[in-house]
PDB file of C-alpha atoms in Angstrom:
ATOM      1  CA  UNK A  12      11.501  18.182  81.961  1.00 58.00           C
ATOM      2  CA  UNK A  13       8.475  18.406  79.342  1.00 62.00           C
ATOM      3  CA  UNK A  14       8.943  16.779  76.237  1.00 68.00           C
ATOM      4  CA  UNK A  15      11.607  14.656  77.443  1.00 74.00           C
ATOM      5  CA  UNK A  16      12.574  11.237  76.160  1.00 78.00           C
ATOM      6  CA  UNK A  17      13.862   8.066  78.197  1.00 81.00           C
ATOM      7  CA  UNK A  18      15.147   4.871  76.797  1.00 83.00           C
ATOM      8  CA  UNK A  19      14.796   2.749  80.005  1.00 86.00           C
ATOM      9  CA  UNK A  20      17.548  -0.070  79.077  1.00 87.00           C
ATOM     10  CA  UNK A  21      17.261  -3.344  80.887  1.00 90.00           C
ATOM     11  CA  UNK A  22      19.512  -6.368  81.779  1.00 91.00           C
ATOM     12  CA  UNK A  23      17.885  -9.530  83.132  1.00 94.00           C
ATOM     13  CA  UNK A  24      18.846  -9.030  87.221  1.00 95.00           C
ATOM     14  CA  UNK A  25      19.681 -12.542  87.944  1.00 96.00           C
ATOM     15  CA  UNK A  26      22.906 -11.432  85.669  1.00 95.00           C
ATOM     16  CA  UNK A  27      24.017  -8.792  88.311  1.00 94.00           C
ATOM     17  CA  UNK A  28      24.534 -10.606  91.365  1.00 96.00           C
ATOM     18  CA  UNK A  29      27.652 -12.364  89.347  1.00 95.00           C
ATOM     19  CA  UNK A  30      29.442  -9.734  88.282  1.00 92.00           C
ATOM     20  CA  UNK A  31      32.516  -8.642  89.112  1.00 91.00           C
ATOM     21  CA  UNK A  32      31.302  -4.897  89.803  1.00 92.00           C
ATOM     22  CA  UNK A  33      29.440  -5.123  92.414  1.00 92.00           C
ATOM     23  CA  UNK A  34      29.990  -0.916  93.499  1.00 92.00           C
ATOM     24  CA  UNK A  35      26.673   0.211  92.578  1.00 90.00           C
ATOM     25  CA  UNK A  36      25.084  -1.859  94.864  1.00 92.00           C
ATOM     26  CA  UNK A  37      28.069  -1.492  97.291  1.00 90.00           C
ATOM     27  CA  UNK A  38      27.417   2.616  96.642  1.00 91.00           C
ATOM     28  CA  UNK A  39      23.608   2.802  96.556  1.00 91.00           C
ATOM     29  CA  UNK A  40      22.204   0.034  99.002  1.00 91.00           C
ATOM     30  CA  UNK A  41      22.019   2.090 101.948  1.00 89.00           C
ATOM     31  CA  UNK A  42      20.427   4.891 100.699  1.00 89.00           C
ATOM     32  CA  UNK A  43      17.897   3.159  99.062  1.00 91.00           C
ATOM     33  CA  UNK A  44      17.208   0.273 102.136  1.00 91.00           C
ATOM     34  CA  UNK A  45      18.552   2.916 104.921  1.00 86.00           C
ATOM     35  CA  UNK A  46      17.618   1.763 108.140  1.00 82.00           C
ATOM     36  CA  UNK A  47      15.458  -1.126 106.648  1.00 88.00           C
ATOM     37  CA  UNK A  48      17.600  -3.885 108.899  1.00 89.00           C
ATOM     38  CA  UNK A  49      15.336  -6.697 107.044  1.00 90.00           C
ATOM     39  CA  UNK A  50      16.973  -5.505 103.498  1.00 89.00           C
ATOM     40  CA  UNK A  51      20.609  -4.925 105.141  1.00 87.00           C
ATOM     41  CA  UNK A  52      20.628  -8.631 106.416  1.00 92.00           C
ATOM     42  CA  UNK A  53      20.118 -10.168 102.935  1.00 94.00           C
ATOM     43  CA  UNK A  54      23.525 -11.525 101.392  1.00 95.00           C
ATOM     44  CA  UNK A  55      25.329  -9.533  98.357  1.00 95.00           C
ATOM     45  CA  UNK A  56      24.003 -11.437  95.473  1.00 96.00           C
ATOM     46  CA  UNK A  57      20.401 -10.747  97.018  1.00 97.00           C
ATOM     47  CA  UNK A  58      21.077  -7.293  97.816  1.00 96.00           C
ATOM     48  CA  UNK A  59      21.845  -6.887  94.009  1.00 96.00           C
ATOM     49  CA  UNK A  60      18.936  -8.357  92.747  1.00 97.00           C
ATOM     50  CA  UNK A  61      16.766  -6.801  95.469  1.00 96.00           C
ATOM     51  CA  UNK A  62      18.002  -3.201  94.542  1.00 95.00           C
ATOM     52  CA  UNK A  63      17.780  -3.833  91.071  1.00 96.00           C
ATOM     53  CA  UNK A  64      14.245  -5.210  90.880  1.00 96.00           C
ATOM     54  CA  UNK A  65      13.405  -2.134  93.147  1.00 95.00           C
ATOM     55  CA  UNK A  66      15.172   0.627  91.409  1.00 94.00           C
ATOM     56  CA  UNK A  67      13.354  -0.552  87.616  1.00 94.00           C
ATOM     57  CA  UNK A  68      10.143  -0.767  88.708  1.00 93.00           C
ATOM     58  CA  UNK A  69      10.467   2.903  90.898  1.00 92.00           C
ATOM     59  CA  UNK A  70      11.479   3.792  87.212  1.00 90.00           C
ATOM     60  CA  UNK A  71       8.529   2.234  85.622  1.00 87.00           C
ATOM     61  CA  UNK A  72       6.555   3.609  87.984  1.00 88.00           C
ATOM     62  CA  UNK A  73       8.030   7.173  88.058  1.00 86.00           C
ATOM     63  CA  UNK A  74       7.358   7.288  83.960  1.00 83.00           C
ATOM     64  CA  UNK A  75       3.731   6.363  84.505  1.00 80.00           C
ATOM     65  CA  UNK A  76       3.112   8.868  86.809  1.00 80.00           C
ATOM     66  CA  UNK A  77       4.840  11.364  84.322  1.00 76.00           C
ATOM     67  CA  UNK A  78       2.760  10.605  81.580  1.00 70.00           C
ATOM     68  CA  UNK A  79      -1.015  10.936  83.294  1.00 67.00           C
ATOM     69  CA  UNK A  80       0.085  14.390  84.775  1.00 67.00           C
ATOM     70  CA  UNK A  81       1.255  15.739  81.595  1.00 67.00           C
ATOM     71  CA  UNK A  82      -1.956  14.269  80.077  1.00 67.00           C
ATOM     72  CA  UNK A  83      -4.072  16.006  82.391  1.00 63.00           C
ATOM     73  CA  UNK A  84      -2.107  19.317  81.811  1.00 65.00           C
ATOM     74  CA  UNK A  85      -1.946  18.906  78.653  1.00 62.00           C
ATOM     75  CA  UNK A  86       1.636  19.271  78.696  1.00 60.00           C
ATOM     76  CA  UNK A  87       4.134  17.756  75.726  1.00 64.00           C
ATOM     77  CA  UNK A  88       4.628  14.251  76.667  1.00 64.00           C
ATOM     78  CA  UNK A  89       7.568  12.201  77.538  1.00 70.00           C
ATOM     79  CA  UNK A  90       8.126   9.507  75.493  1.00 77.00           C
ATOM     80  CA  UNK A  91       9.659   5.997  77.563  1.00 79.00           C
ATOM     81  CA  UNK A  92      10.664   3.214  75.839  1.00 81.00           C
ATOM     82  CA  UNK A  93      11.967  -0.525  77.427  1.00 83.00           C
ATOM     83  CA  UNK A  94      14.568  -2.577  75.976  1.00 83.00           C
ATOM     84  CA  UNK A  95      15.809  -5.746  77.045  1.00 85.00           C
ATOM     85  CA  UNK A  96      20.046  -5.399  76.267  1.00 83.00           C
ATOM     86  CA  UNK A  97      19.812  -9.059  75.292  1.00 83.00           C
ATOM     87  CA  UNK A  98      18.105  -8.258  72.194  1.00 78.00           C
ATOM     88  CA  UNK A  99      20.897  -6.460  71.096  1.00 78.00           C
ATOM     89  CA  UNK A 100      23.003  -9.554  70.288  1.00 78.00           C
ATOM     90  CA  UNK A 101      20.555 -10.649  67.661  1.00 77.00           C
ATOM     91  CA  UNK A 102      20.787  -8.968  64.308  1.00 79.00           C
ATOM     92  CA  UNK A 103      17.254  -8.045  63.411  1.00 79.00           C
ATOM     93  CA  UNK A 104      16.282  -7.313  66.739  1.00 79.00           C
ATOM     94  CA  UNK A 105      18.979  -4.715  67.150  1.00 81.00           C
ATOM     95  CA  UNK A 106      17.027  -3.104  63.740  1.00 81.00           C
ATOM     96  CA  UNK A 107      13.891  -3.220  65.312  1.00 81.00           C
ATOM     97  CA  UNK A 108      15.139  -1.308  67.784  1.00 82.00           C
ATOM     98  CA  UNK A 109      16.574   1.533  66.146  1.00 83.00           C
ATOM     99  CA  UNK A 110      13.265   1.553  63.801  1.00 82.00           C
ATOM    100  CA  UNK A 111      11.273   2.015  67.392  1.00 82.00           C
ATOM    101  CA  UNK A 112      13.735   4.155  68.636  1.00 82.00           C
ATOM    102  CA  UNK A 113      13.929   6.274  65.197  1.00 83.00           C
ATOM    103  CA  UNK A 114       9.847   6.697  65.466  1.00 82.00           C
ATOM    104  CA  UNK A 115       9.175   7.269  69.018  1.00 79.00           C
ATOM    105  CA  UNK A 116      11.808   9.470  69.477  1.00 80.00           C
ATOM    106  CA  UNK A 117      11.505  11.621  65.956  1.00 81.00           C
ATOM    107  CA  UNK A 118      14.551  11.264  65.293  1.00 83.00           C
ATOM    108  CA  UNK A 119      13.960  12.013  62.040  1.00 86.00           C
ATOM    109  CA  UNK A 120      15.824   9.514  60.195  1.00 87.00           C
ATOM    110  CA  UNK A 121      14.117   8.053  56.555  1.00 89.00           C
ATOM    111  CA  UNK A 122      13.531   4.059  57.338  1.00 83.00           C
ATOM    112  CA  UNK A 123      15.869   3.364  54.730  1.00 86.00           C
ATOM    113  CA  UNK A 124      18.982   5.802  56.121  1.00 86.00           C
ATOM    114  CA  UNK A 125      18.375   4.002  59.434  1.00 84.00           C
ATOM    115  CA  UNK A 126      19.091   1.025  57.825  1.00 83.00           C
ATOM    116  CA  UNK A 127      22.068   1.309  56.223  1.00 86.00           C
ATOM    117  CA  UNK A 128      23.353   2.818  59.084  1.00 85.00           C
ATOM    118  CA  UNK A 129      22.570   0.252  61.569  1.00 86.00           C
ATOM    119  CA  UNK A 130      23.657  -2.064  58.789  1.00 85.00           C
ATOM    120  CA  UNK A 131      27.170  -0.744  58.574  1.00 86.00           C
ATOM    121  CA  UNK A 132      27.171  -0.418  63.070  1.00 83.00           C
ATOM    122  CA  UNK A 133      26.089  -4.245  62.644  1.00 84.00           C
ATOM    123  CA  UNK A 134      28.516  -5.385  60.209  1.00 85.00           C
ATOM    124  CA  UNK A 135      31.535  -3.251  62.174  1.00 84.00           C
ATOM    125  CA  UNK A 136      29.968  -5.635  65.547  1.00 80.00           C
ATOM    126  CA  UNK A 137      30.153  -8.445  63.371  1.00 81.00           C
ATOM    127  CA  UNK A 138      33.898  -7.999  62.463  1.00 80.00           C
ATOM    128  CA  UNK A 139      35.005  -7.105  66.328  1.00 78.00           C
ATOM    129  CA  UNK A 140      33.216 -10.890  67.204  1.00 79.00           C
ATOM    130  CA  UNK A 141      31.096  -8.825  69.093  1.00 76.00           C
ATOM    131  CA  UNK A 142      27.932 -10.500  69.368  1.00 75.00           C
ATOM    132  CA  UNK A 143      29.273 -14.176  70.262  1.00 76.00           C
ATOM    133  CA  UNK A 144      31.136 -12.537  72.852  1.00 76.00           C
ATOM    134  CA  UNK A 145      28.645 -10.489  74.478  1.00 77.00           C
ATOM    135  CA  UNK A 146      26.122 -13.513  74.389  1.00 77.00           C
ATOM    136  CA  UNK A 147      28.038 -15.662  76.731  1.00 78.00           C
ATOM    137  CA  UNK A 148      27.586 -13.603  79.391  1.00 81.00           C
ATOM    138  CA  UNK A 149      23.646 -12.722  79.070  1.00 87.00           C
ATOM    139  CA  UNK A 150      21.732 -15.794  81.038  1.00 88.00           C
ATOM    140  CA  UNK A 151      25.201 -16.551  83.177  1.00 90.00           C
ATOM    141  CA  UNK A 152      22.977 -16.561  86.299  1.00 94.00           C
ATOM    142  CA  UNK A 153      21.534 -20.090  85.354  1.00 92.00           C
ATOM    143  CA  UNK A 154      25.012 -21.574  85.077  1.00 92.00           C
ATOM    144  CA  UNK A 155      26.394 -20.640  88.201  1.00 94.00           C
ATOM    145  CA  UNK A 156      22.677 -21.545  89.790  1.00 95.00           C
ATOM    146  CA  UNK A 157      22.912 -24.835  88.313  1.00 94.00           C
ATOM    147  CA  UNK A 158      23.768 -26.808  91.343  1.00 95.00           C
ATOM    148  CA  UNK A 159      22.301 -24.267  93.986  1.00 96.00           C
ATOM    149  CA  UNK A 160      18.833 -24.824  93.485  1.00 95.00           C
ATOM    150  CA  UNK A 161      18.333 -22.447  97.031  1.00 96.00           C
ATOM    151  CA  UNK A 162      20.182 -19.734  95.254  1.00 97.00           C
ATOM    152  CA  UNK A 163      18.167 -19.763  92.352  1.00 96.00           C
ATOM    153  CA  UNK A 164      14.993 -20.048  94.175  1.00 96.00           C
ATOM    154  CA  UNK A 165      15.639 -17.199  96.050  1.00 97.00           C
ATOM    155  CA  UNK A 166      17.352 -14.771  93.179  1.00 97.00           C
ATOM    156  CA  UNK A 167      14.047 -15.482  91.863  1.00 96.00           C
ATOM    157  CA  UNK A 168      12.109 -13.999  94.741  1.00 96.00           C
ATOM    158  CA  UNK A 169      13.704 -11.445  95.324  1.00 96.00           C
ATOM    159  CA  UNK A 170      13.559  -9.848  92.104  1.00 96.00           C
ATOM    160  CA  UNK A 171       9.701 -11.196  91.410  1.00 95.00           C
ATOM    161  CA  UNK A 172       8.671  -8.090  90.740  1.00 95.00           C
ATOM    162  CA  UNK A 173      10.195  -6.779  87.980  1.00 94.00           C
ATOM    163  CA  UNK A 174      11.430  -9.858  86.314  1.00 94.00           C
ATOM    164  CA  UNK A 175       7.541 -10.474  86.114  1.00 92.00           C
ATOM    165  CA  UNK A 176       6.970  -6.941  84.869  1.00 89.00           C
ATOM    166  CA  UNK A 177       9.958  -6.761  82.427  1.00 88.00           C
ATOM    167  CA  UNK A 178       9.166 -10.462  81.471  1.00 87.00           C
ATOM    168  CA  UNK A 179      12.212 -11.956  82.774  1.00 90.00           C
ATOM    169  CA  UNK A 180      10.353 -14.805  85.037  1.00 83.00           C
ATOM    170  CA  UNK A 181       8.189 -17.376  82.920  1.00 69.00           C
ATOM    171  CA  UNK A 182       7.030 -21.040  84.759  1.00 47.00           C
ATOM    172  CA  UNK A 183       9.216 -22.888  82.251  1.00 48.00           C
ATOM    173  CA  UNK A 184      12.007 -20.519  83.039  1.00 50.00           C
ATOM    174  CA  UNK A 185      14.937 -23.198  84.120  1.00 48.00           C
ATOM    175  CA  UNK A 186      14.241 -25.275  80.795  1.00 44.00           C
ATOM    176  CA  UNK A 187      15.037 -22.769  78.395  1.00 42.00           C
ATOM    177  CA  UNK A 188      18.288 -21.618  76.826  1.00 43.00           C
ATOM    178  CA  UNK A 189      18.954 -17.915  77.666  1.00 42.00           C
ATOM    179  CA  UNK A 190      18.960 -17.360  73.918  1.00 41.00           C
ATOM    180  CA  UNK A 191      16.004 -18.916  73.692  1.00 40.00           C
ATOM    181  CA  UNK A 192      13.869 -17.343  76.337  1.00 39.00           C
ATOM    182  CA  UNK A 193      15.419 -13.580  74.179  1.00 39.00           C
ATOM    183  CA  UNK A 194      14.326 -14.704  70.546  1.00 37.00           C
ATOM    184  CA  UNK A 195      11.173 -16.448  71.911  1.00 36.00           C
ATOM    185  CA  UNK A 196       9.485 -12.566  73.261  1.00 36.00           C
ATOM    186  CA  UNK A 197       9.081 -10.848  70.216  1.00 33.00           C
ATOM    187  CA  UNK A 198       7.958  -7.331  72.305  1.00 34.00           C
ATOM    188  CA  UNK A 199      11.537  -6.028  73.475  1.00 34.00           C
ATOM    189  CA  UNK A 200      10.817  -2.605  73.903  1.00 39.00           C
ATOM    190  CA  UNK A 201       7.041  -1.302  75.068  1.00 39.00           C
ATOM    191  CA  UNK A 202       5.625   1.879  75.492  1.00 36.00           C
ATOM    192  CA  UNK A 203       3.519   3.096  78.338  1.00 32.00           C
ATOM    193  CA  UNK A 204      -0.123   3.922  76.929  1.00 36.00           C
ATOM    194  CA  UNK A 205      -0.442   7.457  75.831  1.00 35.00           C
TER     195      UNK A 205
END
């Protein structure tokens, strides 16, 4: 697909293991693990975490690849960007990422009609209580981890890899409000190198 765009959306995966739909990983486990009987004899919550961690960074990975063979062909590039869902509850980060979005992805838009329309998407959020509603459940994972220090420990491993890569995982990570650890990384979306 030359030319192509991707907007590689993320959730933190310590979230996933908690949530009530667990059929992805119920649907895709085995035929990403197969007859890996190390993988198949982790619990649910660490199967979730496991998958997802595996499935971003194969998607990372993938886009990188993508990118150096179309530069050495010389072919139209793709153009990948990475945003953390979280930073969709907060007001100006939600512009920033429609200003990234509208650039990278040409859509064409004059900064100032991308404003007032995000503005007016914002401002319909604001009246459906969305935001305060959606931010309870970002950062659940360290609530229900609270008293199952194992659990956390463990989440943690098991999805090292990409909460290091997308930034999830930081050394004062079980200090910090969930909020906090959002607003505090101003880069929510990045672009491979071109």
């Amino acid at each position: 697909f030359p030319g192509f765009s991707f907007v590689h959306v993320l959730r933190d995966g310590r979230d996933l293991p908690f949530s009530k739909n667990q059929s992805p990983v119920d649907k895709f486990f085995t035929h990403m693990y197969g007859g890996n009987e190390q993988a198949r004899k982790l619990s649910p919550k660490l199967k979730a975490i496991r998958m997802w961690s595996d499935a971003n960074v194969q998607v990372q990975r993938y886009m990188a690849v993508t990118r150096v063979h179309q530069q050495l062909e010389k072919a139209a590039g793709s153009e990948y960007i990475r945003i953390k869902i979280e930073m969709s509850v907060e007001e100006e980060s939600l512009l920033q990422m429609g200003y990234v979005c509208n650039k990278t992805l040409n859509l064409g838009l004059k900064r100032k009609d991308m404003c007032c329309r995000l503005r007016g998407y914002i401002n319909h959020l604001k009246r459906a209580d969305f935001f305060e509603g959606v931010k309870s459940r970002y950062g659940k994972w360290r609530k229900l981890t609270e008293k199952d220090r194992s659990l956390r420990e463990a989440l943690n491993e098991h999805g090292k890899e990409a909460l290091e890569e997308f930034g999830y995982l930081s050394d004062d990570d079980d200090d910090l409000d969930p909020m906090a650890v959002i607003r505090t990384r101003p880069l929510y979306y990045d672009q491979l190198p071109s």
